PDB file of C-alpha atoms in Angstrom:
ATOM      1  CA  MET A   1      -7.008  17.592   4.179  1.00 45.00           C
ATOM      2  CA  PRO A   2      -9.673  16.011   1.936  1.00 51.00           C
ATOM      3  CA  PHE A   3     -11.901  13.396   3.538  1.00 55.00           C
ATOM      4  CA  TRP A   4     -10.620  10.585   1.293  1.00 52.00           C
ATOM      5  CA  LEU A   5      -6.990  11.391   2.073  1.00 54.00           C
ATOM      6  CA  GLN A   6      -7.712  11.394   5.801  1.00 59.00           C
ATOM      7  CA  ARG A   7      -9.092   7.876   5.409  1.00 59.00           C
ATOM      8  CA  CYS A   8      -6.000   6.706   3.539  1.00 58.00           C
ATOM      9  CA  VAL A   9      -3.587   8.282   6.023  1.00 60.00           C
ATOM     10  CA  SER A  10      -5.490   6.792   8.951  1.00 62.00           C
ATOM     11  CA  LEU A  11      -5.281   3.355   7.351  1.00 61.00           C
ATOM     12  CA  LEU A  12      -1.584   3.810   6.631  1.00 63.00           C
ATOM     13  CA  GLU A  13      -0.871   4.637  10.278  1.00 60.00           C
ATOM     14  CA  LYS A  14      -2.588   1.456  11.408  1.00 61.00           C
ATOM     15  CA  ILE A  15      -0.917  -0.717   8.771  1.00 59.00           C
ATOM     16  CA  TRP A  16       2.547   0.587   9.598  1.00 55.00           C
ATOM     17  CA  ARG A  17       2.315   0.420  13.384  1.00 53.00           C
ATOM     18  CA  PRO A  18      -0.913  -1.428  14.298  1.00 48.00           C
ATOM     19  CA  GLU A  19       0.222  -2.356  17.810  1.00 45.00           C
ATOM     20  CA  LEU A  20       0.926   1.284  18.651  1.00 44.00           C
ATOM     21  CA  ALA A  21      -1.794   3.328  17.010  1.00 42.00           C
ATOM     22  CA  HIS A  22      -4.508   2.879  19.619  1.00 44.00           C
ATOM     23  CA  ASP A  23      -2.457   4.029  22.628  1.00 44.00           C
ATOM     24  CA  ALA A  24      -1.076   7.124  20.898  1.00 41.00           C
ATOM     25  CA  LEU A  25      -4.409   8.190  19.494  1.00 42.00           C
ATOM     26  CA  ASN A  26      -5.910   7.976  22.960  1.00 47.00           C
ATOM     27  CA  GLY A  27      -3.258  10.162  24.567  1.00 47.00           C
ATOM     28  CA  SER A  28      -1.410   7.406  26.398  1.00 48.00           C
ATOM     29  CA  HIS A  29       2.136   8.100  27.571  1.00 48.00           C
ATOM     30  CA  ASN A  30       3.268   4.487  27.693  1.00 51.00           C
ATOM     31  CA  PRO A  31       6.325   3.355  25.695  1.00 48.00           C
ATOM     32  CA  SER A  32       4.310   2.077  22.726  1.00 54.00           C
ATOM     33  CA  ALA A  33       2.558   5.437  22.353  1.00 59.00           C
ATOM     34  CA  LYS A  34       5.903   7.227  22.462  1.00 64.00           C
ATOM     35  CA  ALA A  35       7.260   4.847  19.836  1.00 58.00           C
ATOM     36  CA  LEU A  36       4.393   5.680  17.508  1.00 60.00           C
ATOM     37  CA  LEU A  37       4.895   9.398  18.032  1.00 69.00           C
ATOM     38  CA  ALA A  38       8.574   8.918  17.201  1.00 67.00           C
ATOM     39  CA  THR A  39       7.563   7.051  14.047  1.00 63.00           C
ATOM     40  CA  ARG A  40       5.232   9.887  13.082  1.00 68.00           C
ATOM     41  CA  ALA A  41       7.993  12.406  13.663  1.00 74.00           C
ATOM     42  CA  ALA A  42      10.277  10.417  11.363  1.00 69.00           C
ATOM     43  CA  LEU A  43       7.590  10.288   8.681  1.00 70.00           C
ATOM     44  CA  ASN A  44       6.935  14.008   9.069  1.00 75.00           C
ATOM     45  CA  SER A  45      10.618  14.650   8.505  1.00 75.00           C
ATOM     46  CA  LEU A  46      10.190  13.110   5.047  1.00 77.00           C
ATOM     47  CA  ALA A  47       7.887  15.989   4.092  1.00 76.00           C
ATOM     48  CA  SER A  48      10.821  18.138   3.038  1.00 81.00           C
ATOM     49  CA  ARG A  49      12.572  15.229   1.316  1.00 86.00           C
ATOM     50  CA  VAL A  50       9.778  13.644  -0.732  1.00 89.00           C
ATOM     51  CA  LYS A  51       7.861  15.455  -3.482  1.00 89.00           C
ATOM     52  CA  PHE A  52       4.540  13.987  -4.604  1.00 88.00           C
ATOM     53  CA  GLN A  53       3.121  14.563  -8.070  1.00 89.00           C
ATOM     54  CA  TRP A  54       0.038  13.383  -9.974  1.00 89.00           C
ATOM     55  CA  PHE A  55       0.679  12.385 -13.561  1.00 89.00           C
ATOM     56  CA  ASP A  56      -0.862  10.303 -16.364  1.00 88.00           C
ATOM     57  CA  ILE A  57       1.886   7.694 -16.394  1.00 82.00           C
ATOM     58  CA  PRO A  58       1.709   5.878 -19.742  1.00 77.00           C
ATOM     59  CA  GLU A  59       3.013   2.568 -18.426  1.00 70.00           C
ATOM     60  CA  ARG A  60       0.691   0.064 -16.748  1.00 76.00           C
ATOM     61  CA  ILE A  61       1.847   0.995 -13.276  1.00 86.00           C
ATOM     62  CA  PHE A  62       0.299   2.739 -10.294  1.00 91.00           C
ATOM     63  CA  GLY A  63       3.231   4.916  -9.302  1.00 92.00           C
ATOM     64  CA  MET A  64       6.949   5.415  -9.690  1.00 92.00           C
ATOM     65  CA  THR A  65       9.738   6.887  -7.593  1.00 93.00           C
ATOM     66  CA  ASP A  66      13.012   8.447  -8.646  1.00 90.00           C
ATOM     67  CA  GLU A  67      15.828  10.388  -7.057  1.00 88.00           C
ATOM     68  CA  GLY A  68      15.651  14.145  -6.633  1.00 85.00           C
ATOM     69  CA  SER A  69      18.064  16.378  -8.513  1.00 82.00           C
ATOM     70  CA  ASP A  70      19.947  17.154  -5.298  1.00 82.00           C
ATOM     71  CA  GLY A  71      20.664  13.497  -4.608  1.00 78.00           C
ATOM     72  CA  LYS A  72      19.184  13.831  -1.129  1.00 82.00           C
ATOM     73  CA  SER A  73      15.466  13.716  -1.869  1.00 88.00           C
ATOM     74  CA  ALA A  74      12.974  11.634  -3.811  1.00 90.00           C
ATOM     75  CA  ARG A  75      10.066  12.249  -6.149  1.00 91.00           C
ATOM     76  CA  VAL A  76       6.980  10.018  -5.979  1.00 92.00           C
ATOM     77  CA  VAL A  77       4.758  10.166  -9.058  1.00 92.00           C
ATOM     78  CA  LEU A  78       1.255   8.748  -8.620  1.00 92.00           C
ATOM     79  CA  GLN A  79      -1.210   7.888 -11.346  1.00 91.00           C
ATOM     80  CA  LYS A  80      -3.629  10.768 -11.866  1.00 90.00           C
ATOM     81  CA  GLY A  81      -6.407   8.196 -12.117  1.00 90.00           C
ATOM     82  CA  TYR A  82      -6.335   7.895  -8.330  1.00 91.00           C
ATOM     83  CA  HIS A  83      -6.701  11.655  -7.923  1.00 89.00           C
ATOM     84  CA  ASP A  84      -9.549  11.878 -10.418  1.00 91.00           C
ATOM     85  CA  PHE A  85     -11.516   9.125  -8.714  1.00 91.00           C
ATOM     86  CA  PHE A  86     -11.083  10.481  -5.197  1.00 90.00           C
ATOM     87  CA  GLN A  87     -11.880  14.036  -6.223  1.00 88.00           C
ATOM     88  CA  ASN A  88     -14.866  13.329  -8.454  1.00 91.00           C
ATOM     89  CA  GLU A  89     -16.369   9.922  -7.666  1.00 92.00           C
ATOM     90  CA  PHE A  90     -15.343   8.780  -4.192  1.00 91.00           C
ATOM     91  CA  LEU A  91     -18.242  10.220  -2.181  1.00 89.00           C
ATOM     92  CA  ASN A  92     -20.810   8.738  -4.584  1.00 93.00           C
ATOM     93  CA  ALA A  93     -19.273   5.257  -4.557  1.00 93.00           C
ATOM     94  CA  SER A  94     -20.566   2.428  -2.392  1.00 94.00           C
ATOM     95  CA  LEU A  95     -18.911   1.952   0.991  1.00 93.00           C
ATOM     96  CA  GLU A  96     -17.317  -1.280  -0.219  1.00 94.00           C
ATOM     97  CA  GLN A  97     -15.803   0.482  -3.234  1.00 94.00           C
ATOM     98  CA  GLN A  98     -14.551   3.330  -1.025  1.00 93.00           C
ATOM     99  CA  HIS A  99     -12.794   0.763   1.159  1.00 93.00           C
ATOM    100  CA  ARG A 100     -11.245  -1.023  -1.830  1.00 94.00           C
ATOM    101  CA  ALA A 101     -10.008   2.204  -3.425  1.00 93.00           C
ATOM    102  CA  SER A 102      -8.633   3.524  -0.122  1.00 92.00           C
ATOM    103  CA  LEU A 103      -6.720   0.284   0.462  1.00 93.00           C
ATOM    104  CA  ALA A 104      -5.374   0.244  -3.104  1.00 94.00           C
ATOM    105  CA  PHE A 105      -4.101   3.809  -2.734  1.00 92.00           C
ATOM    106  CA  ALA A 106      -2.577   3.077   0.684  1.00 90.00           C
ATOM    107  CA  VAL A 107      -0.780   0.062  -0.817  1.00 93.00           C
ATOM    108  CA  THR A 108       0.587   2.201  -3.654  1.00 93.00           C
ATOM    109  CA  LEU A 109       1.799   4.893  -1.245  1.00 89.00           C
ATOM    110  CA  THR A 110       3.494   2.320   0.996  1.00 89.00           C
ATOM    111  CA  HIS A 111       5.184   0.694  -1.994  1.00 93.00           C
ATOM    112  CA  GLU A 112       6.522   3.968  -3.347  1.00 93.00           C
ATOM    113  CA  LEU A 113       7.583   5.329   0.050  1.00 89.00           C
ATOM    114  CA  ALA A 114       9.708   2.219   0.564  1.00 90.00           C
ATOM    115  CA  HIS A 115      11.649   3.203  -2.562  1.00 92.00           C
ATOM    116  CA  ALA A 116      11.734   6.882  -1.550  1.00 90.00           C
ATOM    117  CA  VAL A 117      13.228   6.173   1.876  1.00 87.00           C
ATOM    118  CA  TYR A 118      15.965   4.085   0.300  1.00 89.00           C
ATOM    119  CA  LEU A 119      16.830   6.809  -2.229  1.00 88.00           C
ATOM    120  CA  ILE A 120      17.071   9.385   0.549  1.00 85.00           C
ATOM    121  CA  LEU A 121      19.293   7.148   2.680  1.00 83.00           C
ATOM    122  CA  ARG A 122      21.492   6.453  -0.346  1.00 79.00           C
ATOM    123  CA  CYS A 123      22.382  10.164  -0.405  1.00 71.00           C
ATOM    124  CA  GLY A 124      23.272  10.357  -4.058  1.00 65.00           C
ATOM    125  CA  SER A 125      25.558   7.330  -4.146  1.00 72.00           C
ATOM    126  CA  ILE A 126      25.385   5.834  -7.635  1.00 70.00           C
ATOM    127  CA  ASN A 127      25.381   2.180  -8.640  1.00 72.00           C
ATOM    128  CA  VAL A 128      24.123   1.111  -5.229  1.00 79.00           C
ATOM    129  CA  PRO A 129      21.260  -1.357  -5.730  1.00 86.00           C
ATOM    130  CA  GLU A 130      18.370  -1.629  -3.323  1.00 89.00           C
ATOM    131  CA  PRO A 131      19.050  -4.034  -0.462  1.00 89.00           C
ATOM    132  CA  TYR A 132      17.039  -7.185   0.137  1.00 90.00           C
ATOM    133  CA  PHE A 133      14.251  -6.659   2.653  1.00 88.00           C
ATOM    134  CA  SER A 134      14.472 -10.335   3.647  1.00 88.00           C
ATOM    135  CA  PRO A 135      16.843 -13.150   2.668  1.00 89.00           C
ATOM    136  CA  ALA A 136      13.821 -15.042   1.313  1.00 89.00           C
ATOM    137  CA  ASP A 137      12.871 -12.306  -1.171  1.00 92.00           C
ATOM    138  CA  PRO A 138      13.036 -13.401  -4.832  1.00 93.00           C
ATOM    139  CA  VAL A 139      14.611 -10.067  -5.880  1.00 94.00           C
ATOM    140  CA  ASN A 140      15.779  -6.847  -4.233  1.00 93.00           C
ATOM    141  CA  GLU A 141      12.597  -4.790  -4.744  1.00 94.00           C
ATOM    142  CA  LEU A 142      11.779  -2.882  -1.566  1.00 92.00           C
ATOM    143  CA  GLY A 143       8.292  -1.757  -2.558  1.00 93.00           C
ATOM    144  CA  SER A 144       6.980  -5.238  -3.317  1.00 94.00           C
ATOM    145  CA  ALA A 145       8.892  -6.698  -0.379  1.00 93.00           C
ATOM    146  CA  CYS A 146       7.302  -4.244   2.031  1.00 89.00           C
ATOM    147  CA  ILE A 147       3.772  -4.995   0.811  1.00 92.00           C
ATOM    148  CA  SER A 148       4.345  -8.749   0.819  1.00 91.00           C
ATOM    149  CA  SER A 149       5.740  -8.642   4.349  1.00 88.00           C
ATOM    150  CA  LEU A 150       2.533  -6.947   5.512  1.00 87.00           C
ATOM    151  CA  PHE A 151      -0.123  -8.855   3.581  1.00 90.00           C
ATOM    152  CA  ASN A 152       1.688 -12.041   2.426  1.00 89.00           C
ATOM    153  CA  VAL A 153       0.654 -11.102  -1.135  1.00 92.00           C
ATOM    154  CA  GLU A 154       0.746  -8.178  -3.531  1.00 93.00           C
ATOM    155  CA  ILE A 155      -2.544  -6.321  -3.972  1.00 94.00           C
ATOM    156  CA  GLN A 156      -3.784  -4.274  -6.930  1.00 92.00           C
ATOM    157  CA  PRO A 157      -7.058  -3.109  -8.502  1.00 92.00           C
ATOM    158  CA  ILE A 158      -8.499  -5.485 -11.080  1.00 90.00           C
ATOM    159  CA  ASN A 159      -8.251  -4.259 -14.671  1.00 86.00           C
ATOM    160  CA  MET A 160      -6.048  -1.323 -13.614  1.00 84.00           C
ATOM    161  CA  LEU A 161      -9.131   0.604 -12.438  1.00 87.00           C
ATOM    162  CA  PHE A 162      -8.003   3.108  -9.803  1.00 89.00           C
ATOM    163  CA  SER A 163     -11.587   3.252  -8.563  1.00 91.00           C
ATOM    164  CA  ALA A 164     -11.329  -0.467  -7.689  1.00 92.00           C
ATOM    165  CA  LYS A 165     -14.787  -0.764  -9.239  1.00 92.00           C
ATOM    166  CA  ASP A 166     -14.167  -4.369 -10.294  1.00 91.00           C
ATOM    167  CA  GLY A 167     -12.532  -5.319  -7.016  1.00 92.00           C
ATOM    168  CA  LEU A 168      -8.972  -6.090  -5.946  1.00 93.00           C
ATOM    169  CA  SER A 169      -6.743  -8.970  -6.958  1.00 91.00           C
ATOM    170  CA  CYS A 170      -3.762 -10.517  -5.216  1.00 92.00           C
ATOM    171  CA  HIS A 171      -0.907 -12.856  -6.028  1.00 90.00           C
ATOM    172  CA  ARG A 172       2.127 -14.246  -4.268  1.00 90.00           C
ATOM    173  CA  TRP A 173       5.092 -12.000  -5.007  1.00 91.00           C
ATOM    174  CA  ALA A 174       7.533 -14.881  -5.524  1.00 91.00           C
ATOM    175  CA  ASP A 175       5.226 -16.390  -8.154  1.00 90.00           C
ATOM    176  CA  ARG A 176       6.070 -13.502 -10.489  1.00 89.00           C
ATOM    177  CA  TYR A 177       9.567 -14.958 -10.878  1.00 90.00           C
ATOM    178  CA  ARG A 178       8.583 -18.584 -11.507  1.00 88.00           C
ATOM    179  CA  PRO A 179       7.952 -20.168 -14.925  1.00 87.00           C
ATOM    180  CA  GLY A 180       4.416 -20.172 -16.227  1.00 85.00           C
ATOM    181  CA  PRO A 181       1.506 -17.716 -16.078  1.00 86.00           C
ATOM    182  CA  LEU A 182       0.954 -15.654 -12.965  1.00 85.00           C
ATOM    183  CA  THR A 183      -2.267 -16.587 -11.195  1.00 84.00           C
ATOM    184  CA  HIS A 184      -4.263 -13.791  -9.602  1.00 86.00           C
ATOM    185  CA  HIS A 185      -7.058 -14.274  -7.078  1.00 87.00           C
ATOM    186  CA  ALA A 186      -9.843 -11.979  -5.950  1.00 88.00           C
ATOM    187  CA  VAL A 187      -9.279 -10.320  -2.569  1.00 92.00           C
ATOM    188  CA  PRO A 188     -12.295 -11.047  -0.317  1.00 91.00           C
ATOM    189  CA  ILE A 189     -14.355  -7.904   0.251  1.00 91.00           C
ATOM    190  CA  GLY A 190     -15.014  -9.027   3.819  1.00 91.00           C
ATOM    191  CA  TRP A 191     -11.293  -8.889   4.567  1.00 91.00           C
ATOM    192  CA  VAL A 192     -10.982  -5.444   2.932  1.00 93.00           C
ATOM    193  CA  CYS A 193     -13.867  -4.038   4.982  1.00 92.00           C
ATOM    194  CA  SER A 194     -12.418  -5.545   8.167  1.00 90.00           C
ATOM    195  CA  LEU A 195      -9.441  -3.170   7.864  1.00 89.00           C
ATOM    196  CA  PHE A 196     -11.856  -0.293   8.464  1.00 88.00           C
ATOM    197  CA  ASP A 197     -13.316  -1.916  11.588  1.00 87.00           C
ATOM    198  CA  GLU A 198     -11.668  -0.995  14.890  1.00 82.00           C
ATOM    199  CA  ARG A 199     -12.281  -4.515  16.195  1.00 85.00           C
ATOM    200  CA  THR A 200      -9.830  -5.833  13.608  1.00 85.00           C
ATOM    201  CA  TRP A 201      -7.084  -3.588  14.946  1.00 80.00           C
ATOM    202  CA  GLN A 202      -7.892  -4.558  18.518  1.00 79.00           C
ATOM    203  CA  ARG A 203      -7.334  -8.192  17.501  1.00 82.00           C
ATOM    204  CA  ILE A 204      -4.091  -7.309  15.701  1.00 78.00           C
ATOM    205  CA  ARG A 205      -2.843  -5.541  18.824  1.00 75.00           C
ATOM    206  CA  ARG A 206      -3.585  -8.698  20.828  1.00 80.00           C
ATOM    207  CA  GLU A 207      -2.385 -11.327  18.365  1.00 78.00           C
ATOM    208  CA  GLY A 208       0.235  -9.585  16.246  1.00 71.00           C
ATOM    209  CA  LYS A 209       0.724  -8.301  12.711  1.00 67.00           C
ATOM    210  CA  GLY A 210       0.093 -11.734  11.223  1.00 68.00           C
ATOM    211  CA  GLU A 211      -3.593 -10.997  11.507  1.00 71.00           C
ATOM    212  CA  LEU A 212      -3.103  -8.292   8.859  1.00 81.00           C
ATOM    213  CA  ALA A 213      -2.391 -10.825   6.115  1.00 84.00           C
ATOM    214  CA  VAL A 214      -4.844 -11.572   3.336  1.00 88.00           C
ATOM    215  CA  PRO A 215      -6.363 -14.978   4.243  1.00 82.00           C
ATOM    216  CA  ILE A 216      -3.609 -16.850   2.438  1.00 59.00           C
ATOM    217  CA  GLY A 217      -4.934 -20.217   3.598  1.00 54.00           C
ATOM    218  CA  ASN A 218      -7.927 -19.719   1.320  1.00 52.00           C
ATOM    219  CA  LEU A 219      -5.919 -18.433  -1.642  1.00 51.00           C
ATOM    220  CA  SER A 220      -5.766 -21.795  -3.412  1.00 48.00           C
ATOM    221  CA  SER A 221      -9.520 -22.194  -3.109  1.00 46.00           C
ATOM    222  CA  MET A 222     -10.298 -18.747  -4.539  1.00 50.00           C
ATOM    223  CA  ALA A 223     -11.329 -18.807  -8.187  1.00 50.00           C
ATOM    224  CA  PRO A 224      -8.336 -17.571 -10.226  1.00 52.00           C
ATOM    225  CA  LEU A 225      -8.941 -14.633 -12.515  1.00 53.00           C
ATOM    226  CA  THR A 226      -8.525 -15.079 -16.247  1.00 44.00           C
ATOM    227  CA  GLU A 227      -5.561 -13.426 -17.926  1.00 43.00           C
ATOM    228  CA  ASP A 228      -7.806 -10.774 -19.473  1.00 40.00           C
ATOM    229  CA  PHE A 229      -9.303  -9.939 -16.101  1.00 38.00           C
ATOM    230  CA  GLN A 230      -6.281  -9.896 -13.873  1.00 37.00           C
ATOM    231  CA  GLY A 231      -4.861  -6.490 -14.821  1.00 36.00           C
ATOM    232  CA  LEU A 232      -1.209  -5.698 -14.178  1.00 35.00           C
ATOM    233  CA  SER A 233       1.069  -8.686 -13.848  1.00 28.00           C
TER     234      SER A 233
END
């Protein structure tokens, strides 16, 4: 497995089950470690049900997921721009940029896998819309709902750069469905880098998943990005 993909997978494991990762990785046999191993087994079972492809998707999106031809699997298509950056530029990028790009890719994978799991569970049934992740969700969109439930905001690379060279932006998901322009804010690099610090995950295990959220209390004080600079909306 390439070095950059190992980093992304490691981050995904912590994001999905932060309270369990430490015990399992250290060989513990307590219930939380067993729960994480069960979660990993469930994810591994998706390997035969989800097909991943790299493609130059013309739309301004980072990935897309559709149903397999057998009605029991899913296909996740990821922007080839991610692949090109990780293969050709990742190791020469600054550590901060590596962290931003790894997080952006992990967010995209989580978003698309949320759709893939639903399509697999639907088992070919047609005209069955995605369920609401939470009663408070503005629409039934599992990918965005999953990301918002983890971080309290949606996260994306500024200017649609898969390298995250210009940084990451965030916005409240519900704001996309309110009148007026959508305001994006820069994601603090300190918060991004903290996700790659084991001390952060120790705190999350003590205090709960809420510590994973982008510092939403400071969102209103962050300088909003201009429309030309905010990328995908």
